[in-house]
Coordinates of C-alpha atoms in Angstrom, one line a residue:
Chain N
X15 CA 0.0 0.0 0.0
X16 CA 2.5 2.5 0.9
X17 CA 4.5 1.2 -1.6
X18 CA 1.9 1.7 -4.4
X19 CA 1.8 5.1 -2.9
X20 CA 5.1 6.4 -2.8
X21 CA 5.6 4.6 -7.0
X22 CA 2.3 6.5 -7.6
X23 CA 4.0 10.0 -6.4
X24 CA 7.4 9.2 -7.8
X25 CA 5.4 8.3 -11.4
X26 CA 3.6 12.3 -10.7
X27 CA 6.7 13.8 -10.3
X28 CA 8.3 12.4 -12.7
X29 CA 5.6 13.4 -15.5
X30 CA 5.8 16.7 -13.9
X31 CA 9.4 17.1 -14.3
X32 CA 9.4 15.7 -17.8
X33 CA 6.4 18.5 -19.0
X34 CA 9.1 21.1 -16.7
X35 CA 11.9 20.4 -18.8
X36 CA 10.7 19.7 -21.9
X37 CA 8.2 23.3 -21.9
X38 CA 11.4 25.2 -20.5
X39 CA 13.1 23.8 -23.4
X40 CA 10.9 24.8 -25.6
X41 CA 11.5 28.6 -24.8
X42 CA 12.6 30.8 -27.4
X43 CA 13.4 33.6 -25.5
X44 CA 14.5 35.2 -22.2
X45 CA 11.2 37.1 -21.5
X46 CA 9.0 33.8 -21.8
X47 CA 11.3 31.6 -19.2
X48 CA 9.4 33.0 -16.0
X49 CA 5.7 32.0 -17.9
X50 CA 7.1 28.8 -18.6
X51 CA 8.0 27.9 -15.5
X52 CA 5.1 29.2 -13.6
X53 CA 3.3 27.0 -15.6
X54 CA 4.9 23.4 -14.6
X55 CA 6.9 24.5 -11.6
X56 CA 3.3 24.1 -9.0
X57 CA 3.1 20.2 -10.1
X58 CA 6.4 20.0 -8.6
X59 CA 7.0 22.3 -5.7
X60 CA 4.3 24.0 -3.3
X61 CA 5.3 27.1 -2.8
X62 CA 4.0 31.1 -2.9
X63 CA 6.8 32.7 -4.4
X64 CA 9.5 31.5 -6.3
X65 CA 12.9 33.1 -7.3
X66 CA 15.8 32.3 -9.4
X67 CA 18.9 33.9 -9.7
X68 CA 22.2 33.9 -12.1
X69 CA 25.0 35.7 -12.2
X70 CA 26.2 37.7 -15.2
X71 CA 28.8 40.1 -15.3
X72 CA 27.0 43.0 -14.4
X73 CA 25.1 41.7 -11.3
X74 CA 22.3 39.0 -11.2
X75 CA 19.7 37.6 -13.6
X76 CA 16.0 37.4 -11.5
X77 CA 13.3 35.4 -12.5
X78 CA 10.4 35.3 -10.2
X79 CA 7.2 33.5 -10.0
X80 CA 4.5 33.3 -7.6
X81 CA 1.7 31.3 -7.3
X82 CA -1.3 33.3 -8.6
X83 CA 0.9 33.8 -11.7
X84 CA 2.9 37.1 -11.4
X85 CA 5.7 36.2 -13.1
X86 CA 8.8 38.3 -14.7
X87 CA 12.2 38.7 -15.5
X88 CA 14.9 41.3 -14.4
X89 CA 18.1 41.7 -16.2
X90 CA 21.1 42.5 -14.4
X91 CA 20.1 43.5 -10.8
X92 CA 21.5 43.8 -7.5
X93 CA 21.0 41.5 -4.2
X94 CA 19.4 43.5 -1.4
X95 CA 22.5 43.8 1.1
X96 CA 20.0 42.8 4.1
X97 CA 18.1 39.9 2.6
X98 CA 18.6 35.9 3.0
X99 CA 19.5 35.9 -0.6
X100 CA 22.7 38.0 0.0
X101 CA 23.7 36.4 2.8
X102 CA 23.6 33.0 1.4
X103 CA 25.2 34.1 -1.6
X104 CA 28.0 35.5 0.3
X105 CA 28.6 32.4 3.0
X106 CA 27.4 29.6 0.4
X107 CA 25.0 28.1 3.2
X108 CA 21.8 27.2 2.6
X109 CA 19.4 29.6 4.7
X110 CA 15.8 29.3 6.4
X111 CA 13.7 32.1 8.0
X112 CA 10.3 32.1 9.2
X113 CA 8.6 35.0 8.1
X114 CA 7.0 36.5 11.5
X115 CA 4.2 38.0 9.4
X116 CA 2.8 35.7 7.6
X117 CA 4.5 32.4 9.3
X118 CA 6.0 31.3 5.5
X119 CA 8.9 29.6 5.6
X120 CA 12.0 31.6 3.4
X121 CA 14.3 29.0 1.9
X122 CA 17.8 29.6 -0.1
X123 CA 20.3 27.5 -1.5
X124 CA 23.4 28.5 -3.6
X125 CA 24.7 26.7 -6.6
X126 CA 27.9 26.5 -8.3
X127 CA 26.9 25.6 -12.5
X128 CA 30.6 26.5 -13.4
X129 CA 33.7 28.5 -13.6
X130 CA 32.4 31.6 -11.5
X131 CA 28.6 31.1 -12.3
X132 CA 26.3 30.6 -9.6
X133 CA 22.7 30.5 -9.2
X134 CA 20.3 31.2 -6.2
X135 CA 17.0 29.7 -5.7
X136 CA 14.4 31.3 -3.1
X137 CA 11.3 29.4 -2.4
X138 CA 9.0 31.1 0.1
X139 CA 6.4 28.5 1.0
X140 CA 4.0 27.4 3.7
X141 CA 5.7 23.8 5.0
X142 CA 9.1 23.6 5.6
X143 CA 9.5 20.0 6.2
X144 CA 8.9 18.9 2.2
X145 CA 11.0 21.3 1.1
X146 CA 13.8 20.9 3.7
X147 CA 14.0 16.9 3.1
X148 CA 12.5 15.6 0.3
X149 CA 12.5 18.3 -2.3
X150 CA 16.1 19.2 -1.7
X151 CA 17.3 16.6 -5.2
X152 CA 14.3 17.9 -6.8
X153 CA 15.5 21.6 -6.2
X154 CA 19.1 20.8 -7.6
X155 CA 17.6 19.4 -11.1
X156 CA 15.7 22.5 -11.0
X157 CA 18.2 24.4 -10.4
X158 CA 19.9 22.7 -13.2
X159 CA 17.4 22.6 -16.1
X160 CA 17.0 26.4 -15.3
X161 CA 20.3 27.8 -15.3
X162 CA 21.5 25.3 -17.8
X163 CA 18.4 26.9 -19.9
X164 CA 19.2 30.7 -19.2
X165 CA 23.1 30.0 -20.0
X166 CA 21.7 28.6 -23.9
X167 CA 19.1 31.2 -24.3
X168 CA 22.0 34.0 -23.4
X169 CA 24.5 32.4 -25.6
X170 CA 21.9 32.6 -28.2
X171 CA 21.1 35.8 -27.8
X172 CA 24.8 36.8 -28.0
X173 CA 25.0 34.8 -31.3
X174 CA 21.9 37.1 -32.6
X175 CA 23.5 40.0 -31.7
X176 CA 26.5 39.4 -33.3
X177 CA 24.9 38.4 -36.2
X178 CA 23.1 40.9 -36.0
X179 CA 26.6 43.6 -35.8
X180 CA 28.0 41.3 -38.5
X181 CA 24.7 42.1 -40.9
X182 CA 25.4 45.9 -40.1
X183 CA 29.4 45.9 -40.4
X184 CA 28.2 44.5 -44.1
X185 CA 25.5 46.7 -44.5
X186 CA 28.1 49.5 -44.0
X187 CA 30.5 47.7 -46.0
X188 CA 28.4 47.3 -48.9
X189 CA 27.7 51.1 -48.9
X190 CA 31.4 52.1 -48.4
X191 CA 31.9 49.8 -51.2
X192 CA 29.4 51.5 -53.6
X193 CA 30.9 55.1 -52.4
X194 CA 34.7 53.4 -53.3
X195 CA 33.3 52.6 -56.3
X196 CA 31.6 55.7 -57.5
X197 CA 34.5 57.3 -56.7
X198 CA 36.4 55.2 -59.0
X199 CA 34.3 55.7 -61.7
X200 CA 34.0 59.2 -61.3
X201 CA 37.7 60.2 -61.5
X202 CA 37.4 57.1 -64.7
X203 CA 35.6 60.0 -66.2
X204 CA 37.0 62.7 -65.2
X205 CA 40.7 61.2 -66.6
X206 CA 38.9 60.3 -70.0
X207 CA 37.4 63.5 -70.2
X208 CA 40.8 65.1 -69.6
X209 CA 43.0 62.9 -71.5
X210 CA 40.3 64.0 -74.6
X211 CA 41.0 67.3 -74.1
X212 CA 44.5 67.4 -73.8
X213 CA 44.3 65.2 -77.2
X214 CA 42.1 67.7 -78.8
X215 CA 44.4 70.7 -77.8
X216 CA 47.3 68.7 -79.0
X217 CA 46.1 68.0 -81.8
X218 CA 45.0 71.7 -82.6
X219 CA 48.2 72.6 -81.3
X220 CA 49.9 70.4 -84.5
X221 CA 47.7 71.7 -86.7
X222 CA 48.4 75.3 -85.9
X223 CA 52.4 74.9 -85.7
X224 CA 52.2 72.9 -89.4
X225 CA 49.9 75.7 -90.7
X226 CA 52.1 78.6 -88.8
X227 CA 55.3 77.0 -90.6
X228 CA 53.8 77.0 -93.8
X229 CA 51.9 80.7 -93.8
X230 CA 55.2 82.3 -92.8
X231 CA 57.4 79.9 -94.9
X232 CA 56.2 80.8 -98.3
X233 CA 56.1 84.3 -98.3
X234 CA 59.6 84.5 -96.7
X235 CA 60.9 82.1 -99.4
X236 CA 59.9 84.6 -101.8
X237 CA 61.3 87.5 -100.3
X238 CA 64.5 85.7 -99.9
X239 CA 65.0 84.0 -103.2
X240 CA 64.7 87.7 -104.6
X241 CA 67.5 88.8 -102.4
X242 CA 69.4 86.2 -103.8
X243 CA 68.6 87.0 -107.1
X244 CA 70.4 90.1 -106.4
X245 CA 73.8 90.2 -106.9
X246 CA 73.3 87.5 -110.1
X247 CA 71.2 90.1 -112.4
X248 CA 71.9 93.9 -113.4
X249 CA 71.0 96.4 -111.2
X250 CA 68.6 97.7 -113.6
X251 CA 67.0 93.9 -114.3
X252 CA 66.5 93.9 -110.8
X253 CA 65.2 97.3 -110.2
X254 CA 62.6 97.0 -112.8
X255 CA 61.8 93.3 -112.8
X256 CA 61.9 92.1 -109.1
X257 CA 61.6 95.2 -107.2
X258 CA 58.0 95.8 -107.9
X259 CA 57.1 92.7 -106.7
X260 CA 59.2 92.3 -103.9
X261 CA 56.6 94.6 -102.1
X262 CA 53.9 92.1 -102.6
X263 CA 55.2 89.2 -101.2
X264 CA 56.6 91.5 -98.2
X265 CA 52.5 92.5 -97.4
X266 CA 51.9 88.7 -97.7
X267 CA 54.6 87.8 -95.4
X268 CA 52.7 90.9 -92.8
X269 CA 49.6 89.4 -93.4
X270 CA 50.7 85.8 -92.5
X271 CA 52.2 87.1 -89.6
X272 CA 49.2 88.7 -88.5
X273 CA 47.2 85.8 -89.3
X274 CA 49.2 83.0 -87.3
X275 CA 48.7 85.4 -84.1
X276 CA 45.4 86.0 -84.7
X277 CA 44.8 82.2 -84.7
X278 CA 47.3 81.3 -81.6
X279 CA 45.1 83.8 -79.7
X280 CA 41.9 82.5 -80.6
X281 CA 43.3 78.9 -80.1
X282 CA 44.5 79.7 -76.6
X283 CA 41.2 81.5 -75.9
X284 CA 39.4 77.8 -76.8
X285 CA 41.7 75.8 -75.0
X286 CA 41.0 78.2 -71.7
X287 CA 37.6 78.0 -71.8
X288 CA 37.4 74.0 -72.0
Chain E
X20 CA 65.0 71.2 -124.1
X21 CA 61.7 71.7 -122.8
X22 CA 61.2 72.8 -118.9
X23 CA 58.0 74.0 -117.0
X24 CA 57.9 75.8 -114.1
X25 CA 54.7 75.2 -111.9
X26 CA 54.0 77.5 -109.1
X27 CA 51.1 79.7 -108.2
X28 CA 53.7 82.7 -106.8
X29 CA 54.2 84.4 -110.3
X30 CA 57.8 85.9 -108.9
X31 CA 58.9 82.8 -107.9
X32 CA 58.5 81.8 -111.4
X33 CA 60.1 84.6 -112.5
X34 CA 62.9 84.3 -110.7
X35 CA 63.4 80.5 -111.5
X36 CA 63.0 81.6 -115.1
X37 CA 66.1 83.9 -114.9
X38 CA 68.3 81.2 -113.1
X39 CA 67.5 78.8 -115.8
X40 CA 68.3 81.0 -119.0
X41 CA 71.6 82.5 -117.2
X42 CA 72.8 78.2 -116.7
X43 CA 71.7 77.0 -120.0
X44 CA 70.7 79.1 -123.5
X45 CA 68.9 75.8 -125.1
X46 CA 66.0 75.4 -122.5
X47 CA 62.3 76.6 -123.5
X48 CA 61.0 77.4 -120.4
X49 CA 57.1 77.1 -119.8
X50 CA 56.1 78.6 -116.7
X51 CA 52.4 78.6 -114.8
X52 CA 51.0 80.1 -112.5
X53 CA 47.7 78.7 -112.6
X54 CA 48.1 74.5 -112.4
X55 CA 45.3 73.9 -113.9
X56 CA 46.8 75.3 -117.1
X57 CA 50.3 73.1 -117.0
X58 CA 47.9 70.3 -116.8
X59 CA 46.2 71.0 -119.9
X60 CA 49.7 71.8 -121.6
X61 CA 51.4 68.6 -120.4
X62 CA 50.6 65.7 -122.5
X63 CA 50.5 68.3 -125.8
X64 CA 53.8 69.5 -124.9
X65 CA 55.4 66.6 -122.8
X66 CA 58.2 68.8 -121.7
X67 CA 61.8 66.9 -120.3
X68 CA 62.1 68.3 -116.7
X69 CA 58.9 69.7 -114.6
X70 CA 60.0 72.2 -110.9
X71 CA 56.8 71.8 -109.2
X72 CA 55.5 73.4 -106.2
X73 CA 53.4 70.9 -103.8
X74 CA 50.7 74.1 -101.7
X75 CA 48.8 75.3 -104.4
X76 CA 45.3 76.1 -104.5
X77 CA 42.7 74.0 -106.0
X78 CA 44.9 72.0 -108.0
X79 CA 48.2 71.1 -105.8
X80 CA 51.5 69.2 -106.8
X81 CA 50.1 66.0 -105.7
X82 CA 47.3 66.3 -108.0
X83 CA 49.4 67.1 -110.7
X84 CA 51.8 64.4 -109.9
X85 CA 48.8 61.8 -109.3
X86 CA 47.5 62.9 -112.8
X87 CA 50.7 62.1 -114.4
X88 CA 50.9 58.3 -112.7
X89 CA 47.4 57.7 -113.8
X90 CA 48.2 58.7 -117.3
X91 CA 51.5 57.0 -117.3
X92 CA 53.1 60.2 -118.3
X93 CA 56.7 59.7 -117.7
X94 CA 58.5 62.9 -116.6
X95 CA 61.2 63.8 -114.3
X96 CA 59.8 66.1 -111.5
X97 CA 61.8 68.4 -108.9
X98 CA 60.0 69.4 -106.5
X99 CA 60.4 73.2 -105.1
X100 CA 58.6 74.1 -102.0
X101 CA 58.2 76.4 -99.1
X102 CA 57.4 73.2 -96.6
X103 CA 59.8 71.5 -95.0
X104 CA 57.8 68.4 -93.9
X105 CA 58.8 65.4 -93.6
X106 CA 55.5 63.6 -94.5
X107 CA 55.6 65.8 -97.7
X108 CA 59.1 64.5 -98.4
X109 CA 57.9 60.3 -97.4
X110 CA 54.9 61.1 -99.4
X111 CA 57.1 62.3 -102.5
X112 CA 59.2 59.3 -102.5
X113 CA 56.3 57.4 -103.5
X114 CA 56.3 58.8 -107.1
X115 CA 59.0 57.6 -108.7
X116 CA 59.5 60.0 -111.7
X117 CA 60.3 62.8 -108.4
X118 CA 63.8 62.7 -108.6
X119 CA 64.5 65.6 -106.1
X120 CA 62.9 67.3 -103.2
X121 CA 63.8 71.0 -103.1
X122 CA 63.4 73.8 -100.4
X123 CA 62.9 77.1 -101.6
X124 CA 64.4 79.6 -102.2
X125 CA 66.7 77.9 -104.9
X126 CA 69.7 80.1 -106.3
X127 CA 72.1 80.0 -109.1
X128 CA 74.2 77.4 -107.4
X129 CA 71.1 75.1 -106.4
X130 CA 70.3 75.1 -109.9
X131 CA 73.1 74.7 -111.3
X132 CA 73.8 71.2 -109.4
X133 CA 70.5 70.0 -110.3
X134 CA 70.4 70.6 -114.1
X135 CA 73.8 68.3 -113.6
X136 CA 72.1 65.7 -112.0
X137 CA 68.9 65.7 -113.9
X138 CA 71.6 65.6 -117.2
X139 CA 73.6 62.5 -115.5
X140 CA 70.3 60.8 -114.3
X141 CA 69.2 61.1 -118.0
X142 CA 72.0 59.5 -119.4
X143 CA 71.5 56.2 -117.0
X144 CA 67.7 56.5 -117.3
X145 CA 65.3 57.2 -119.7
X146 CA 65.8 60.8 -119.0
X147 CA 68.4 60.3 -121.7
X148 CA 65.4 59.5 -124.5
X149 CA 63.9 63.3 -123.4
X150 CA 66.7 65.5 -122.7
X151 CA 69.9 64.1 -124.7
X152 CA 68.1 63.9 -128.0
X153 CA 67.2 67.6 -127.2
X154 CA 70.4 68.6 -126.3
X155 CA 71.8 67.1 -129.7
X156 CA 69.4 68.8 -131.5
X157 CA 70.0 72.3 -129.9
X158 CA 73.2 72.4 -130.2

């Protein structure tokens, strides 16, 4: 009889622990943990108020429950100096008060999950005997399945926001990327546009030095192959044949003259206004 | 001995024309002004020597010189000009009755030299078949 008893408890709590676990598991986020729990944690503890804590770098994690189904979560706070929970964090030994108020019974117990992590569980609840005795295993899986639980769901969230710094850095990237390359083609353009000029001028430039050699050329050739002509003719021959005409070619030779600066001016004025 | 003188600059022509007759009494000199004309007179008068000026208007030394390929009009050329370009002198090599490239102006001396080597070129070439037989007959 008691036998049947204590197996049919045992089988309870056990299919109360598995629904624990496996809903906590099922948790997606911070935020929902304290629901979660609330909702299998009375098949496996009586108590009024339940808290959890876990260390983090800037303090301690809280998740609290209590049995009408306040629940939340408080990120990164500090242990009240004068509480059970600080003392038992601080000595390491499980603690019991009697609350003279209401006559609850305040339980704590520290846990060590790891290299400097540590959890604290507070049950405030009307026996003490259950708790103090039987439910002390049953406290440690908790203990276990919760902190174990918190430690994924933060890593994940660490992963998200990396991911999430990663997707940004190459957002950024991308953009720096698109200026870079703008840039690039930009100053492509401007060098073409340049390089087309300076072709252009150059290539005005030739034309102007071929046609300035020319213009001048000719009518100087004249006016020199009459000098020459000088000294190889009469004086009269020349006078009357070469002189007359010598005049010509020397108001040809003026107007070239006049021409190839009128046309290196306006060339220069072109080349300064592109 | 027949000569013309192409070039658009009357004096130069004249001038050429008084260096030629002090050198040589047998030459009959034919000298243009307008090109257009020496075309006309070239295959009627098919003279032995041609001084021809490359920058003329309208028609230019290269069209006269083209002219003469396509008609197969074979007559020694010297070419006088004002430019001293060098892609006017490759481009003359390419006609291979041009026998000199001159720069202007060209005196008694310059003249001289080349009726001498348009004379010797004649005798190796078929220069001779234009200006000897003239030369024979002249004098």
């Amino acid at each position: 009889m008691n036998a049947t008893q204590s197996y049919l408890g045992y089988k309870i709590l056990f299919e109360a622990m598995v629904r624990f676990s496996a809903g906590i598991s099922e948790v997606k986020s911070l935020e929902r943990l304290p629901y979660e729990i609330s909702r299998h944690l009375k098949y496996l503890i009586n108590f009024q108020n339940f808290r959890f804590y876990y260390t983090v770098p800037e303090g301690m994690d809280l998740i609290m429950v209590d049995k009408v189904g306040y629940t939340s979560y408080v990120l990164s706070c500090q242990l009240d100096p004068d509480t059970l929970e600080a003392e038992v964090m601080e000595t390491g030994i499980p603690g019991h008060i009697k609350c003279p108020e209401t006559g609850d019974n305040l339980h704590c117990w520290k846990f060590a999950n790891g290299k400097d992590q540590h959890s604290l569980i507070r049950i405030q609840s009307h026996d003490t005997l259950s708790l103090a005795e039987n439910s002390i295993p049953l406290i440690k899986v908790i203990n276990k399945m919760v902190s174990t639980r918190v430690e994924n769901l933060k890593m994940v969230d660490l992963i998200h926001r990396q991911n999430r710094k990663l997707e940004n850095l190459t957002v950024a990237l991308q953009s720096k990327n698109d200026e870079v390359r703008e840039l690039n083609r930009m100053q492509e353009a401007t060098i073409q546009e340049k390089t087309a000029s300076l072709k252009s001028s150059n290539s005005k430039l030739k034309a102007l030095i071929q046609f300035n050699s020319h213009q001048l050329r000719e009518p100087l050739t004249r006016v020199l192959g009459m000098i020459a002509i000088k000294d190889d003719i009469p004086q009269s021959e020349f006078i009357s044949d070469i002189l007359p005409l010598m005049q010509e070619s020397v108001v040809d030779l003026d107007f070239a003259v006049r021409e190839v600066i009128e046309r290196s001016e306006l060339l220069n004025e072109e080349m300064e206004t592109t | 001995m027949k000569v013309f003188l192409i070039d658009d600059q009357k004096i130069t022509n004249v001038l050429n024309k008084k260096y030629l007759n002090m050198i040589r009494e047998d030459l009959v000199i034919y000298d243009f002004d307008d090109p257009e004309l020496a075309l006309e007179a070239l295959e009627k008068e098919m003279p032995a020597l041609i001084f021809l000026d490359l920058n003329m208007p309208i028609v230019s030394g290269w069209d006269i010189l083209s002219f003469m390929r396509n008609q197969n009009i074979e007559i020694p050329v010297i070419i006088l000009t004002s430019s001293n370009s060098q892609q006017d002198r490759d481009k003359a090599t390419l006609y291979h009755n041009v026998f000199s490239f001159q720069l202007k102006p060209l005196t008694k001396v310059g003249f001289t030299d080349l009726l001498d080597g348009a004379l010797k070129l004649g005798k190796e070439e078929d220069l001779q078949s234009k200006l000897a037989p003239d030369q024979k007959t002249e004098k």
